[in-house]
């Protein structure tokens, strides 16, 4: 665990393909560089999660998501609804760009993205200069970790960085909506 933030160390861990854990609005999340296939696979392996399900990207602002989203395909009639819900605990399934890894999007032609309002996580995304993969810090079938200690219990010695801090305390995971239909999926 890291009691002090050392931006150079965290940044190098992230850019070199490390898997990090960090507090989110609701639970601790596992994340990595969304452009690193080895790190994406490591997260799926740690969680015992099938690759076809895909993962969520969390960002400080929409601009960070543009390399991963095919913005031109977002329906005009949905834009206001999408952007008026951000920043906040709302994840949208938006059309993915052609460069998105199937490990990130799963079997879908969409990618799950969220612009967080949780300032520690926004700050982390800004510090790293890009969005972070975000999935709950727990093996499949287990309760999500709520503290750094619980993360360590689940993944003892297998993570490259555990960010200190507290979750916001929002007990609910983010809502998920389809960006084409507006339908709530979770």
mmCIF file of C-alpha atoms in Angstrom:
data_model
loop_
_atom_site.group_PDB
_atom_site.id
_atom_site.type_symbol
_atom_site.label_atom_id
_atom_site.label_comp_id
_atom_site.label_asym_id
_atom_site.label_seq_id
_atom_site.Cartn_x
_atom_site.Cartn_y
_atom_site.Cartn_z
ATOM 1 C CA UNK A 1 0.000 0.000 0.000
ATOM 2 C CA UNK A 2 1.088 3.542 -0.589
ATOM 3 C CA UNK A 3 0.400 6.068 2.126
ATOM 4 C CA UNK A 4 1.818 8.973 0.136
ATOM 5 C CA UNK A 5 1.117 9.789 -3.466
ATOM 6 C CA UNK A 6 4.314 9.768 -5.497
ATOM 7 C CA UNK A 7 3.125 10.856 -8.961
ATOM 8 C CA UNK A 8 6.268 9.697 -10.760
ATOM 9 C CA UNK A 9 6.103 6.260 -9.209
ATOM 10 C CA UNK A 10 2.361 5.822 -9.796
ATOM 11 C CA UNK A 11 2.655 7.143 -13.348
ATOM 12 C CA UNK A 12 5.497 4.764 -14.158
ATOM 13 C CA UNK A 13 3.622 1.803 -12.660
ATOM 14 C CA UNK A 14 0.601 2.714 -14.800
ATOM 15 C CA UNK A 15 2.485 3.313 -18.054
ATOM 16 C CA UNK A 16 4.565 0.155 -17.611
ATOM 17 C CA UNK A 17 1.444 -2.027 -17.511
ATOM 18 C CA UNK A 18 0.854 -2.262 -13.786
ATOM 19 C CA UNK A 19 -2.512 -2.991 -12.204
ATOM 20 C CA UNK A 20 -3.618 -0.475 -9.605
ATOM 21 C CA UNK A 21 -6.395 -0.352 -7.033
ATOM 22 C CA UNK A 22 -8.065 2.911 -6.077
ATOM 23 C CA UNK A 23 -11.166 4.219 -4.266
ATOM 24 C CA UNK A 24 -14.210 5.141 -6.361
ATOM 25 C CA UNK A 25 -17.653 6.509 -5.568
ATOM 26 C CA UNK A 26 -18.936 3.161 -4.334
ATOM 27 C CA UNK A 27 -16.125 0.601 -3.932
ATOM 28 C CA UNK A 28 -12.435 0.099 -4.564
ATOM 29 C CA UNK A 29 -11.691 -0.385 -8.236
ATOM 30 C CA UNK A 30 -9.028 -2.247 -10.157
ATOM 31 C CA UNK A 31 -7.563 -0.388 -13.078
ATOM 32 C CA UNK A 32 -4.828 -0.145 -15.644
ATOM 33 C CA UNK A 33 -3.825 1.650 -18.812
ATOM 34 C CA UNK A 34 -6.650 0.906 -21.287
ATOM 35 C CA UNK A 35 -4.113 0.687 -24.120
ATOM 36 C CA UNK A 36 -2.031 -2.070 -22.520
ATOM 37 C CA UNK A 37 -3.227 -5.541 -23.569
ATOM 38 C CA UNK A 38 -1.079 -7.344 -20.996
ATOM 39 C CA UNK A 39 -2.477 -5.227 -18.146
ATOM 40 C CA UNK A 40 -6.052 -5.709 -19.403
ATOM 41 C CA UNK A 41 -5.570 -9.471 -19.433
ATOM 42 C CA UNK A 42 -4.024 -9.375 -15.960
ATOM 43 C CA UNK A 43 -7.138 -7.627 -14.596
ATOM 44 C CA UNK A 44 -9.416 -10.190 -16.224
ATOM 45 C CA UNK A 45 -7.293 -13.003 -14.777
ATOM 46 C CA UNK A 46 -7.218 -11.466 -11.285
ATOM 47 C CA UNK A 47 -10.987 -11.050 -11.291
ATOM 48 C CA UNK A 48 -11.585 -14.411 -12.985
ATOM 49 C CA UNK A 49 -13.782 -12.439 -15.389
ATOM 50 C CA UNK A 50 -14.535 -13.588 -18.938
ATOM 51 C CA UNK A 51 -13.148 -11.256 -21.609
ATOM 52 C CA UNK A 52 -16.466 -11.152 -23.493
ATOM 53 C CA UNK A 53 -18.057 -9.014 -20.750
ATOM 54 C CA UNK A 54 -15.778 -6.024 -21.271
ATOM 55 C CA UNK A 55 -14.668 -3.402 -18.767
ATOM 56 C CA UNK A 56 -15.543 0.209 -17.928
ATOM 57 C CA UNK A 57 -13.358 3.256 -18.549
ATOM 58 C CA UNK A 58 -13.546 6.097 -16.045
ATOM 59 C CA UNK A 59 -12.262 9.567 -16.891
ATOM 60 C CA UNK A 60 -11.880 13.082 -15.509
ATOM 61 C CA UNK A 61 -13.683 14.566 -18.518
ATOM 62 C CA UNK A 62 -15.124 13.557 -21.870
ATOM 63 C CA UNK A 63 -12.013 14.699 -23.750
ATOM 64 C CA UNK A 64 -10.066 11.844 -22.127
ATOM 65 C CA UNK A 65 -12.560 9.365 -23.581
ATOM 66 C CA UNK A 66 -12.429 10.610 -27.185
ATOM 67 C CA UNK A 67 -9.687 8.156 -28.324
ATOM 68 C CA UNK A 68 -11.945 5.264 -27.229
ATOM 69 C CA UNK A 69 -15.358 6.517 -28.385
ATOM 70 C CA UNK A 70 -16.545 6.986 -31.954
ATOM 71 C CA UNK A 71 -18.071 10.367 -31.166
ATOM 72 C CA UNK A 72 -19.484 10.840 -34.676
ATOM 73 C CA UNK A 73 -21.835 7.862 -34.153
ATOM 74 C CA UNK A 74 -23.449 9.167 -30.965
ATOM 75 C CA UNK A 75 -27.043 10.036 -31.894
ATOM 76 C CA UNK A 76 -27.705 13.776 -31.751
ATOM 77 C CA UNK A 77 -30.933 13.199 -29.817
ATOM 78 C CA UNK A 78 -28.982 11.402 -27.055
ATOM 79 C CA UNK A 79 -26.120 13.884 -26.613
ATOM 80 C CA UNK A 80 -27.911 16.200 -24.190
ATOM 81 C CA UNK A 81 -29.028 13.291 -22.031
ATOM 82 C CA UNK A 82 -25.542 11.765 -21.982
ATOM 83 C CA UNK A 83 -23.590 14.918 -21.278
ATOM 84 C CA UNK A 84 -26.095 16.313 -18.769
ATOM 85 C CA UNK A 85 -25.554 13.228 -16.539
ATOM 86 C CA UNK A 86 -21.787 13.778 -16.341
ATOM 87 C CA UNK A 87 -19.805 14.128 -14.240
ATOM 88 C CA UNK A 88 -21.600 11.619 -12.083
ATOM 89 C CA UNK A 89 -22.159 7.950 -11.274
ATOM 90 C CA UNK A 90 -23.604 7.137 -14.706
ATOM 91 C CA UNK A 91 -21.930 4.806 -17.191
ATOM 92 C CA UNK A 92 -22.925 5.020 -20.840
ATOM 93 C CA UNK A 93 -22.444 2.392 -23.533
ATOM 94 C CA UNK A 94 -21.220 4.440 -26.473
ATOM 95 C CA UNK A 95 -19.947 3.425 -29.916
ATOM 96 C CA UNK A 96 -16.340 2.337 -29.623
ATOM 97 C CA UNK A 97 -13.507 3.571 -31.782
ATOM 98 C CA UNK A 98 -11.831 1.146 -34.146
ATOM 99 C CA UNK A 99 -8.702 0.971 -31.996
ATOM 100 C CA UNK A 100 -10.390 -0.301 -28.802
ATOM 101 C CA UNK A 101 -9.175 -3.693 -27.664
ATOM 102 C CA UNK A 102 -11.758 -6.498 -27.453
ATOM 103 C CA UNK A 103 -10.407 -7.075 -23.938
ATOM 104 C CA UNK A 104 -11.806 -3.625 -23.100
ATOM 105 C CA UNK A 105 -15.108 -3.760 -24.996
ATOM 106 C CA UNK A 106 -15.840 -7.473 -24.779
ATOM 107 C CA UNK A 107 -18.114 -8.809 -27.507
ATOM 108 C CA UNK A 108 -19.799 -5.433 -27.943
ATOM 109 C CA UNK A 109 -19.483 -2.754 -30.614
ATOM 110 C CA UNK A 110 -19.870 -0.288 -27.738
ATOM 111 C CA UNK A 111 -17.612 0.722 -24.876
ATOM 112 C CA UNK A 112 -18.702 1.430 -21.300
ATOM 113 C CA UNK A 113 -17.516 4.891 -20.199
ATOM 114 C CA UNK A 114 -18.064 7.204 -17.234
ATOM 115 C CA UNK A 115 -16.941 10.711 -16.343
ATOM 116 C CA UNK A 116 -16.659 10.587 -12.576
ATOM 117 C CA UNK A 117 -17.624 13.355 -10.173
ATOM 118 C CA UNK A 118 -15.562 11.761 -7.376
ATOM 119 C CA UNK A 119 -12.721 14.257 -7.074
ATOM 120 C CA UNK A 120 -9.970 11.845 -5.890
ATOM 121 C CA UNK A 121 -10.629 9.682 -8.946
ATOM 122 C CA UNK A 122 -10.845 12.684 -11.295
ATOM 123 C CA UNK A 123 -7.515 13.848 -9.904
ATOM 124 C CA UNK A 124 -6.011 10.397 -10.485
ATOM 125 C CA UNK A 125 -7.173 10.409 -14.135
ATOM 126 C CA UNK A 126 -5.726 13.889 -14.617
ATOM 127 C CA UNK A 127 -2.452 12.838 -13.013
ATOM 128 C CA UNK A 128 -2.182 9.821 -15.329
ATOM 129 C CA UNK A 129 -3.272 11.853 -18.353
ATOM 130 C CA UNK A 130 -5.885 9.398 -19.584
ATOM 131 C CA UNK A 131 -8.881 7.341 -18.502
ATOM 132 C CA UNK A 132 -8.432 4.327 -16.256
ATOM 133 C CA UNK A 133 -9.982 0.908 -16.597
ATOM 134 C CA UNK A 134 -12.473 0.577 -13.767
ATOM 135 C CA UNK A 135 -13.848 -2.675 -12.429
ATOM 136 C CA UNK A 136 -14.675 -3.559 -8.854
ATOM 137 C CA UNK A 137 -11.759 -4.867 -6.797
ATOM 138 C CA UNK A 138 -12.891 -8.393 -6.073
ATOM 139 C CA UNK A 139 -12.623 -11.858 -7.559
ATOM 140 C CA UNK A 140 -15.795 -12.988 -9.353
ATOM 141 C CA UNK A 141 -18.507 -13.978 -6.882
ATOM 142 C CA UNK A 142 -16.991 -12.066 -3.932
ATOM 143 C CA UNK A 143 -18.180 -8.782 -2.437
ATOM 144 C CA UNK A 144 -16.354 -5.711 -3.785
ATOM 145 C CA UNK A 145 -13.571 -4.375 -1.567
ATOM 146 C CA UNK A 146 -14.510 -1.253 0.391
ATOM 147 C CA UNK A 147 -11.052 -0.560 1.865
ATOM 148 C CA UNK A 148 -7.428 -0.832 0.814
ATOM 149 C CA UNK A 149 -7.048 -3.591 3.418
ATOM 150 C CA UNK A 150 -9.793 -5.649 1.788
ATOM 151 C CA UNK A 151 -8.092 -5.174 -1.598
ATOM 152 C CA UNK A 152 -4.870 -6.523 -0.098
ATOM 153 C CA UNK A 153 -6.755 -9.475 1.401
ATOM 154 C CA UNK A 154 -8.190 -10.394 -2.006
ATOM 155 C CA UNK A 155 -5.094 -9.824 -4.115
ATOM 156 C CA UNK A 156 -2.223 -10.210 -1.665
ATOM 157 C CA UNK A 157 0.977 -9.198 -3.401
ATOM 158 C CA UNK A 158 -0.403 -9.415 -6.958
ATOM 159 C CA UNK A 159 -1.174 -5.724 -7.536
ATOM 160 C CA UNK A 160 1.393 -3.131 -8.501
ATOM 161 C CA UNK A 161 -0.125 -0.197 -6.585
ATOM 162 C CA UNK A 162 -2.887 0.327 -4.027
ATOM 163 C CA UNK A 163 -3.921 3.959 -3.729
ATOM 164 C CA UNK A 164 -4.809 4.989 -0.193
ATOM 165 C CA UNK A 165 -8.066 6.773 0.497
ATOM 166 C CA UNK A 166 -11.697 6.134 1.216
ATOM 167 C CA UNK A 167 -14.561 5.330 -1.096
ATOM 168 C CA UNK A 168 -17.161 8.068 -1.278
ATOM 169 C CA UNK A 169 -19.663 5.886 0.518
ATOM 170 C CA UNK A 170 -22.236 5.639 -2.246
ATOM 171 C CA UNK A 171 -23.327 2.032 -1.787
ATOM 172 C CA UNK A 172 -24.733 1.696 -5.300
ATOM 173 C CA UNK A 173 -22.636 0.873 -8.363
ATOM 174 C CA UNK A 174 -22.939 3.291 -11.262
ATOM 175 C CA UNK A 175 -26.075 3.119 -13.350
ATOM 176 C CA UNK A 176 -25.488 1.885 -16.894
ATOM 177 C CA UNK A 177 -27.426 3.221 -19.883
ATOM 178 C CA UNK A 178 -27.341 2.452 -23.590
ATOM 179 C CA UNK A 179 -26.227 5.572 -25.465
ATOM 180 C CA UNK A 180 -28.313 4.705 -28.525
ATOM 181 C CA UNK A 181 -31.637 3.915 -26.860
ATOM 182 C CA UNK A 182 -31.355 5.592 -23.446
ATOM 183 C CA UNK A 183 -32.483 2.290 -21.881
ATOM 184 C CA UNK A 184 -31.193 1.637 -18.352
ATOM 185 C CA UNK A 185 -29.302 -1.664 -18.199
ATOM 186 C CA UNK A 186 -28.263 -1.557 -14.508
#
